[in-house]
Amino acid sequence: MGVSQNDCKMEGWLYVIRSNRFGLQFSRKRYFILQDSYLKCYKTRPISQEEEPLRSANIDSYIRITDNGRESINRKVFFIFTLYNTLKDNDQLKLGASSSEDAGKWIRSLQNAVVKECPNPEKEFMSFSKKNWPPSRFGSSKRADSKRSVGYYPFLQNEAVTSDVIAPSTWKIFGCQNGLRLFKEAKDWDSRGRHWDDHPAIMAVGVVDGTPEAIFRTLMSLGASRSEWDFCFYRGSVVEHLDGHTDILHKKLYSNWLPWGMRRRDLLLRRYWRREEDGTYVILYHSVIQKKCPPQKGYVRACLKSGGYVITPVNQGRESLVKHMLAIDWKFWKVYLRPPSARSITIRMLERIAALRELFRAKSGNHPSDFSSSDSSVKTMLPKAGMEDIESEDKGQQKFEQNADLKENEAEKKNSGRRSLMSLNDASDEFFDFPDSNEDMDFDLLENGWYPEKSQEQPASHICLHRLSSAAVFVNKLHDLAVQKKGYIDFQELPKDANVATSYGNTLQKDSTYSLPCSWATAEPSTFLIRGENYLKDSQKIKAKGSLMQMVGADWLRSDHREDDLGSRPESIIQKYAAQGRPEFFFVINIQVPGATQYTLALYYMLKTPLEETPLLHSFVHGDDAFRNSRFKLIPYISKGSWIVKQSVGKKACLVGQALEMHYFRGKNYLELDIDVGSSTVARGVVSLVLGYLNNLVIEMAFLVQGNNEEELPEMLLGTCRLNNLDVSKSVPV
């Protein structure tokens, strides 16, 4: 669905996603315009600017946007995102776009509206509790004459660099085949490049004449169109849909491309995907164990240790640089076959990128090469079967919408003056779109290759659950984030030990030598890039030279509920300092990982100088939550670990408060930031993947308050940390 965008306005067709009383979802097609922090909804595209919208809502600093990923509703694929009001738990709006690209544009524009600069920024900020917040932050269809200013919320800037970490490349080229450059993962001790592992990590890189969106759709498809380019793929289906970004796939491979006498192979994979702000798509795979899909008769189940695709736009988005990486244990039983055969088979499988390139080259020969971001251009790049499927879905959807519109006209007139996000939802929800029974069973008939959805995405903790359609769906939601015995979250449920006295800030050991497992240390600040003194003019980032605070402790905890406000507990190092009347100020970063067992990673930093000597930090500590959300930044870096984890986490700075739910606790001598990882579908997918590899990872992080004007530049790191091979079994029970 095409959208138009400029510096101050965003408009286009979206779908309002609703649920009826039985929990079944349906969609309504509507035209939305975002302008001057107001989101307006129309039944048809407005002819003039004077035309009154059906409904509108004010998008201000109390609105959050979550990316729910991909969902299938009545056989139509949507890319879902949800707007919700942090002041009212039941005030939310769920919208769907027909492409990930359009959804990404809307999410960025809405986030920009949330942190839009106020005309009269204040220098001091007052903290206040939720009970004192205004009851509503939304406007009616006509814009209010004035708005309450709550602080300075800078506009999010798109930064030019794709990495905020200085790190050496781990890949070395070893050849070129079928127009693809071939790389293998380099080893520090392998200076001559002659050593190969038994199951080497190999990557093929090539340029494909297609948009990232079109290539993404093609790679995600498990339907008949895959036979046009994937010579390895025989049949595939989705075993389980975990959320909008994650599912479990079963793939059977042809045997005619394998060496003579080698039995057929199949793969059971966990697939995770996301779209970056620059239009890059990341699709990651790794093998799992799943009771629903045991080993198949006549097949040997190979093990994909790490693999996936990175699709980056080049040539103004008309072409894409595609990286395809695989590290596979093919499960040979003959020892003498392993090294050469494993390597040659993996390289052969990577050559699918050449076939994909030729497919898109053939398609572009019949269509204009100047592909735009509109939905129509995306369809021309899809295989024919995919186009037909989308067109048939659109016709069925239009017929349903026409019938639904006849029943809601009166309701719309009555509700046009509502003052919340809920007002942008359609009034009536009594439409029951039961899918045919055959649709749930025959995966090959669906071009997208996965189940039609029957339930809503797992919501954030503050969003009320909708009524569910069946007991099975309810049970599935209860176990959505639970730790599995063996599977897509690769660690065991731990026994619940009796509570022991905990000295908060000292439960994770320190090791400055980086040699002990399950330990912490500070990371080298110069590894990270921050905004320089002239960043507003030249957009240049510089190496960090140090940090404002000293890291003094860390906690690695587990419990059956969230552990909030650790700094206020009498057993914490913070309260011990306060009891002695010492002047030091503490900064606590509490990262909360969801699951049947809740894991908590807390990092403690101490500032020895007065807060007033650092104006930006002083404003952050004394500011309100909206200001903090617009400024607190994290730079992640996996310095040691597998390719799949490094790609999943990335090396780009993130404004955490714009992506995740954060809670702030202010004490006499501390400020604690509690980060709820479970509040984002994307973050949950990343963390569940990271937890599976946790014992073999070295994680480095840097934290800072973003500088947005000349007085606040150059930036300064608050602190850094290095976490060495964390082990969930060594977490301390609370």
PDB file of C-alpha atoms in Angstrom, residues 483-590:
ATOM      1  CA  VAL A 483      11.640 -21.495  28.942  1.00  0.00           C
ATOM      2  CA  GLN A 484      11.617 -24.703  26.930  1.00  0.00           C
ATOM      3  CA  LYS A 485      13.448 -27.941  27.824  1.00  0.00           C
ATOM      4  CA  LYS A 486      15.280 -27.847  24.537  1.00  0.00           C
ATOM      5  CA  GLY A 487      14.251 -25.706  21.632  1.00  0.00           C
ATOM      6  CA  TYR A 488      14.221 -22.156  20.472  1.00  0.00           C
ATOM      7  CA  ILE A 489      15.258 -20.947  23.960  1.00  0.00           C
ATOM      8  CA  ASP A 490      18.264 -23.137  24.598  1.00  0.00           C
ATOM      9  CA  PHE A 491      18.509 -23.361  28.358  1.00  0.00           C
ATOM     10  CA  GLN A 492      16.866 -25.387  31.107  1.00  0.00           C
ATOM     11  CA  GLU A 493      14.279 -24.279  33.615  1.00  0.00           C
ATOM     12  CA  LEU A 494      16.135 -23.884  36.891  1.00  0.00           C
ATOM     13  CA  PRO A 495      14.919 -25.182  40.247  1.00  0.00           C
ATOM     14  CA  LYS A 496      13.485 -22.589  42.580  1.00  0.00           C
ATOM     15  CA  ASP A 497      16.022 -22.327  45.363  1.00  0.00           C
ATOM     16  CA  ALA A 498      15.151 -21.006  48.771  1.00  0.00           C
ATOM     17  CA  ASN A 499      15.668 -17.271  49.046  1.00  0.00           C
ATOM     18  CA  VAL A 500      19.024 -16.288  50.442  1.00  0.00           C
ATOM     19  CA  ALA A 501      20.270 -12.965  51.692  1.00  0.00           C
ATOM     20  CA  THR A 502      21.273 -10.913  48.646  1.00  0.00           C
ATOM     21  CA  SER A 503      23.777  -8.076  48.690  1.00  0.00           C
ATOM     22  CA  TYR A 504      22.506  -6.121  45.698  1.00  0.00           C
ATOM     23  CA  GLY A 505      25.354  -4.907  43.529  1.00  0.00           C
ATOM     24  CA  ASN A 506      27.672  -7.811  44.388  1.00  0.00           C
ATOM     25  CA  THR A 507      25.997 -10.954  43.024  1.00  0.00           C
ATOM     26  CA  LEU A 508      28.067 -10.997  39.807  1.00  0.00           C
ATOM     27  CA  GLN A 509      31.827 -11.274  40.233  1.00  0.00           C
ATOM     28  CA  LYS A 510      34.278  -8.744  38.839  1.00  0.00           C
ATOM     29  CA  ASP A 511      37.224  -9.850  36.697  1.00  0.00           C
ATOM     30  CA  SER A 512      39.347  -7.177  35.039  1.00  0.00           C
ATOM     31  CA  THR A 513      41.484  -9.844  33.337  1.00  0.00           C
ATOM     32  CA  TYR A 514      38.521 -11.006  31.184  1.00  0.00           C
ATOM     33  CA  SER A 515      39.405 -14.637  31.928  1.00  0.00           C
ATOM     34  CA  LEU A 516      36.743 -15.835  34.391  1.00  0.00           C
ATOM     35  CA  PRO A 517      33.352 -17.000  33.076  1.00  0.00           C
ATOM     36  CA  CYS A 518      30.182 -15.352  34.368  1.00  0.00           C
ATOM     37  CA  SER A 519      31.916 -12.119  35.349  1.00  0.00           C
ATOM     38  CA  TRP A 520      31.868  -8.404  34.597  1.00  0.00           C
ATOM     39  CA  ALA A 521      34.433  -5.738  33.806  1.00  0.00           C
ATOM     40  CA  THR A 522      34.470  -2.321  32.166  1.00  0.00           C
ATOM     41  CA  ALA A 523      34.818  -2.145  28.381  1.00  0.00           C
ATOM     42  CA  GLU A 524      37.320   0.068  26.578  1.00  0.00           C
ATOM     43  CA  PRO A 525      35.525   3.415  25.898  1.00  0.00           C
ATOM     44  CA  SER A 526      37.423   4.025  22.644  1.00  0.00           C
ATOM     45  CA  THR A 527      35.604   1.019  21.144  1.00  0.00           C
ATOM     46  CA  PHE A 528      32.447   3.147  20.908  1.00  0.00           C
ATOM     47  CA  LEU A 529      31.648   6.096  18.654  1.00  0.00           C
ATOM     48  CA  ILE A 530      29.796   9.148  19.972  1.00  0.00           C
ATOM     49  CA  ARG A 531      28.692  12.500  18.551  1.00  0.00           C
ATOM     50  CA  GLY A 532      31.556  14.933  18.211  1.00  0.00           C
ATOM     51  CA  GLU A 533      31.661  18.657  18.960  1.00  0.00           C
ATOM     52  CA  ASN A 534      30.687  19.580  15.369  1.00  0.00           C
ATOM     53  CA  TYR A 535      28.203  16.743  14.846  1.00  0.00           C
ATOM     54  CA  LEU A 536      25.310  19.093  13.992  1.00  0.00           C
ATOM     55  CA  LYS A 537      27.380  20.438  11.072  1.00  0.00           C
ATOM     56  CA  ASP A 538      29.353  17.453   9.766  1.00  0.00           C
ATOM     57  CA  SER A 539      27.491  14.437  11.283  1.00  0.00           C
ATOM     58  CA  GLN A 540      30.857  13.016  12.306  1.00  0.00           C
ATOM     59  CA  LYS A 541      31.267  10.689  15.252  1.00  0.00           C
ATOM     60  CA  ILE A 542      34.424  10.321  17.299  1.00  0.00           C
ATOM     61  CA  LYS A 543      35.950   7.737  19.601  1.00  0.00           C
ATOM     62  CA  ALA A 544      34.863   8.067  23.203  1.00  0.00           C
ATOM     63  CA  LYS A 545      37.772   9.057  25.432  1.00  0.00           C
ATOM     64  CA  GLY A 546      36.382   8.035  28.795  1.00  0.00           C
ATOM     65  CA  SER A 547      33.235   7.829  30.901  1.00  0.00           C
ATOM     66  CA  LEU A 548      31.604  10.045  33.497  1.00  0.00           C
ATOM     67  CA  MET A 549      30.895   7.257  35.966  1.00  0.00           C
ATOM     68  CA  GLN A 550      32.739   4.336  37.490  1.00  0.00           C
ATOM     69  CA  MET A 551      31.161   0.879  37.343  1.00  0.00           C
ATOM     70  CA  VAL A 552      31.112  -0.477  40.889  1.00  0.00           C
ATOM     71  CA  GLY A 553      28.948  -3.609  40.748  1.00  0.00           C
ATOM     72  CA  ALA A 554      26.547  -5.880  38.906  1.00  0.00           C
ATOM     73  CA  ASP A 555      23.707  -8.282  39.685  1.00  0.00           C
ATOM     74  CA  TRP A 556      22.653 -11.432  37.825  1.00  0.00           C
ATOM     75  CA  LEU A 557      19.347 -12.484  39.400  1.00  0.00           C
ATOM     76  CA  ARG A 558      16.372 -14.739  38.791  1.00  0.00           C
ATOM     77  CA  SER A 559      12.904 -14.835  40.293  1.00  0.00           C
ATOM     78  CA  ASP A 560       9.299 -15.534  39.370  1.00  0.00           C
ATOM     79  CA  HIS A 561       8.406 -11.841  38.984  1.00  0.00           C
ATOM     80  CA  ARG A 562       9.939  -8.540  37.945  1.00  0.00           C
ATOM     81  CA  GLU A 563      12.536  -7.102  40.302  1.00  0.00           C
ATOM     82  CA  ASP A 564      11.989  -3.335  40.314  1.00  0.00           C
ATOM     83  CA  ASP A 565      13.809  -0.565  42.188  1.00  0.00           C
ATOM     84  CA  LEU A 566      16.810  -2.539  43.398  1.00  0.00           C
ATOM     85  CA  GLY A 567      18.457   0.684  44.524  1.00  0.00           C
ATOM     86  CA  SER A 568      15.941   1.203  47.340  1.00  0.00           C
ATOM     87  CA  ARG A 569      16.587  -2.159  49.000  1.00  0.00           C
ATOM     88  CA  PRO A 570      18.429  -2.002  52.319  1.00  0.00           C
ATOM     89  CA  GLU A 571      20.864  -4.717  51.183  1.00  0.00           C
ATOM     90  CA  SER A 572      22.069  -2.692  48.165  1.00  0.00           C
ATOM     91  CA  ILE A 573      25.406  -0.934  47.966  1.00  0.00           C
ATOM     92  CA  ILE A 574      23.477   2.285  47.275  1.00  0.00           C
ATOM     93  CA  GLN A 575      21.707   2.268  50.624  1.00  0.00           C
ATOM     94  CA  LYS A 576      24.936   1.315  52.410  1.00  0.00           C
ATOM     95  CA  TYR A 577      26.561   4.471  51.008  1.00  0.00           C
ATOM     96  CA  ALA A 578      23.486   6.525  51.925  1.00  0.00           C
ATOM     97  CA  ALA A 579      23.549   5.212  55.498  1.00  0.00           C
ATOM     98  CA  GLN A 580      27.106   6.512  55.851  1.00  0.00           C
ATOM     99  CA  GLY A 581      26.057   9.953  54.601  1.00  0.00           C
ATOM    100  CA  ARG A 582      28.410   9.788  51.632  1.00  0.00           C
ATOM    101  CA  PRO A 583      27.841  12.224  48.702  1.00  0.00           C
ATOM    102  CA  GLU A 584      28.282   9.833  45.756  1.00  0.00           C
ATOM    103  CA  PHE A 585      25.401   9.571  43.260  1.00  0.00           C
ATOM    104  CA  PHE A 586      24.472   6.200  41.694  1.00  0.00           C
ATOM    105  CA  PHE A 587      23.068   5.299  38.323  1.00  0.00           C
ATOM    106  CA  VAL A 588      21.456   1.827  38.042  1.00  0.00           C
ATOM    107  CA  ILE A 589      20.562   0.175  34.733  1.00  0.00           C
ATOM    108  CA  ASN A 590      18.205  -2.748  35.379  1.00  0.00           C
TER     109      ASN A 590
END
